[in-house]
Tab-separated table of C-alpha atoms in Angstrom:
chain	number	residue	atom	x	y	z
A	195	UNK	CA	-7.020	-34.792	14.760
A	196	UNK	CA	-3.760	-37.068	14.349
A	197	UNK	CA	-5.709	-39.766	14.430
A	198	UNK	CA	-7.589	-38.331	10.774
A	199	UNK	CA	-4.619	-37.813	9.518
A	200	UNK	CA	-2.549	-40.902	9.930
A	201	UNK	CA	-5.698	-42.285	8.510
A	202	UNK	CA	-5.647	-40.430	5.652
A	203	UNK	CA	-4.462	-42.043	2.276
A	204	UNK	CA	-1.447	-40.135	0.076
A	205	UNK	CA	-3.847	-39.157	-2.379
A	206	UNK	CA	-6.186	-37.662	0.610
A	207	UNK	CA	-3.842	-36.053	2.284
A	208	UNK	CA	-2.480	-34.077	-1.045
A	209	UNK	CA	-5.898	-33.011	-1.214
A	210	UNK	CA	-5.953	-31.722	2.282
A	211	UNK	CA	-2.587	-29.841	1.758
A	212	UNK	CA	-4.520	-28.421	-1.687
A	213	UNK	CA	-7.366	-27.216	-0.124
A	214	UNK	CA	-5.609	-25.462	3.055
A	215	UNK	CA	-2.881	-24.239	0.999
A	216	UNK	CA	-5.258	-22.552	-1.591
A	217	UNK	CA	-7.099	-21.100	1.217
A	218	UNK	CA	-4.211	-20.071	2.965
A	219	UNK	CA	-2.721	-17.871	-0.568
A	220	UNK	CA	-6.094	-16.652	-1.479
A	221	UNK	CA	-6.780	-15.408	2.542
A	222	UNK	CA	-3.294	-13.776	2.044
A	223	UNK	CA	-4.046	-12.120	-1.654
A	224	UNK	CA	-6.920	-10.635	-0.483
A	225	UNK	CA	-5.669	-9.152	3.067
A	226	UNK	CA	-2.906	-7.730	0.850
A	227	UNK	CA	-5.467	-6.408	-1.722
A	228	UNK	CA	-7.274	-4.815	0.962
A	229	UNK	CA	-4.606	-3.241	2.797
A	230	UNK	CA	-2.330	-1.963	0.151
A	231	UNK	CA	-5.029	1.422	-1.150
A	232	UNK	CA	-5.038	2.258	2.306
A	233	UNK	CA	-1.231	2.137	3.148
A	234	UNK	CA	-0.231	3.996	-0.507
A	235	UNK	CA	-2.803	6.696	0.611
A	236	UNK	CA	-1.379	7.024	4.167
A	237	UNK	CA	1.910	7.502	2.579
A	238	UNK	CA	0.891	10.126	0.105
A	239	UNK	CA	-1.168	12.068	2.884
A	240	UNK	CA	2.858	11.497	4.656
A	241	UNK	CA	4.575	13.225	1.785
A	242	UNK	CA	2.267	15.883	0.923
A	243	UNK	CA	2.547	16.575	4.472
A	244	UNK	CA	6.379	16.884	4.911
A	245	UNK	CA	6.463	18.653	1.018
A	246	UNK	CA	4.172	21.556	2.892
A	247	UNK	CA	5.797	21.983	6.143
A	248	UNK	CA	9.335	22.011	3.869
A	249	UNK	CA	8.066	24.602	1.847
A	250	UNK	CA	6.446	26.667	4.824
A	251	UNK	CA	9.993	26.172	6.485
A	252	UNK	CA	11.487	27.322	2.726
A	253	UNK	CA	9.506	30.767	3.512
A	254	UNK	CA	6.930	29.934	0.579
A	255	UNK	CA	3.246	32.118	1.027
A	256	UNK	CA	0.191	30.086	1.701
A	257	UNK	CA	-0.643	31.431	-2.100
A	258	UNK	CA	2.535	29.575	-3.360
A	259	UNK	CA	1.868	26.146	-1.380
A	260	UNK	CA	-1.434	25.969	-2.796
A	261	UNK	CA	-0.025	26.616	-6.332
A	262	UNK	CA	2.738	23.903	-5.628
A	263	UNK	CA	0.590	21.321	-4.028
A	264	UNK	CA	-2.405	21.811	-6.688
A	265	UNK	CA	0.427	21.670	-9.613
A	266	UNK	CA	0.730	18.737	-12.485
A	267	UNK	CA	3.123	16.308	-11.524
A	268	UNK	CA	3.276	15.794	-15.278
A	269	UNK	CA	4.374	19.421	-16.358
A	270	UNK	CA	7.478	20.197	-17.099
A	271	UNK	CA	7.185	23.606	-15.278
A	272	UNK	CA	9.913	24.380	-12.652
A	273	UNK	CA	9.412	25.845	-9.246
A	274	UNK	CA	12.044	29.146	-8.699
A	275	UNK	CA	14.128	28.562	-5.839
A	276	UNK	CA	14.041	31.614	-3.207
């Protein structure tokens, strides 16, 4: 392999560090492409979790939760405090 290499002429060798280095960044772009959905979902299915066992903890009904969990994150509507 050195051998190729020291043979290789400036010009060839730029090329060489091109082509690896493009395959390199696009190997990397799409690992990260593929991995990010799944790690944003595990962290929502995270926080949903900790928001329900806070609000069982809180003394909230099932009936509540479900209200809570199912809500708008948009609205404007405010949750009373017990």
């Amino acid at each position: 392999m050195s051998e190729v290499i020291s043979g290789m002429t400036g010009a060839q060798l730029i090329g060489l560090v091109s082509v690896v280095g493009g395959l390199i960044c696009t190997t990397v772009v799409v690992v990260t492409g593929i991995a990010i959905p799944f790690l944003t979902t595990a962290r929502r299915t995270e926080a949903l979790s900790q928001l329900k066992r806070d609000l069982i903890a809180n003394g909230y009904s099932a009936d509540d939760i479900e209200r809570i969990v199912k809500a708008d994150p948009q609205s404007q509507s405010v949750v009373s405090q017990r």
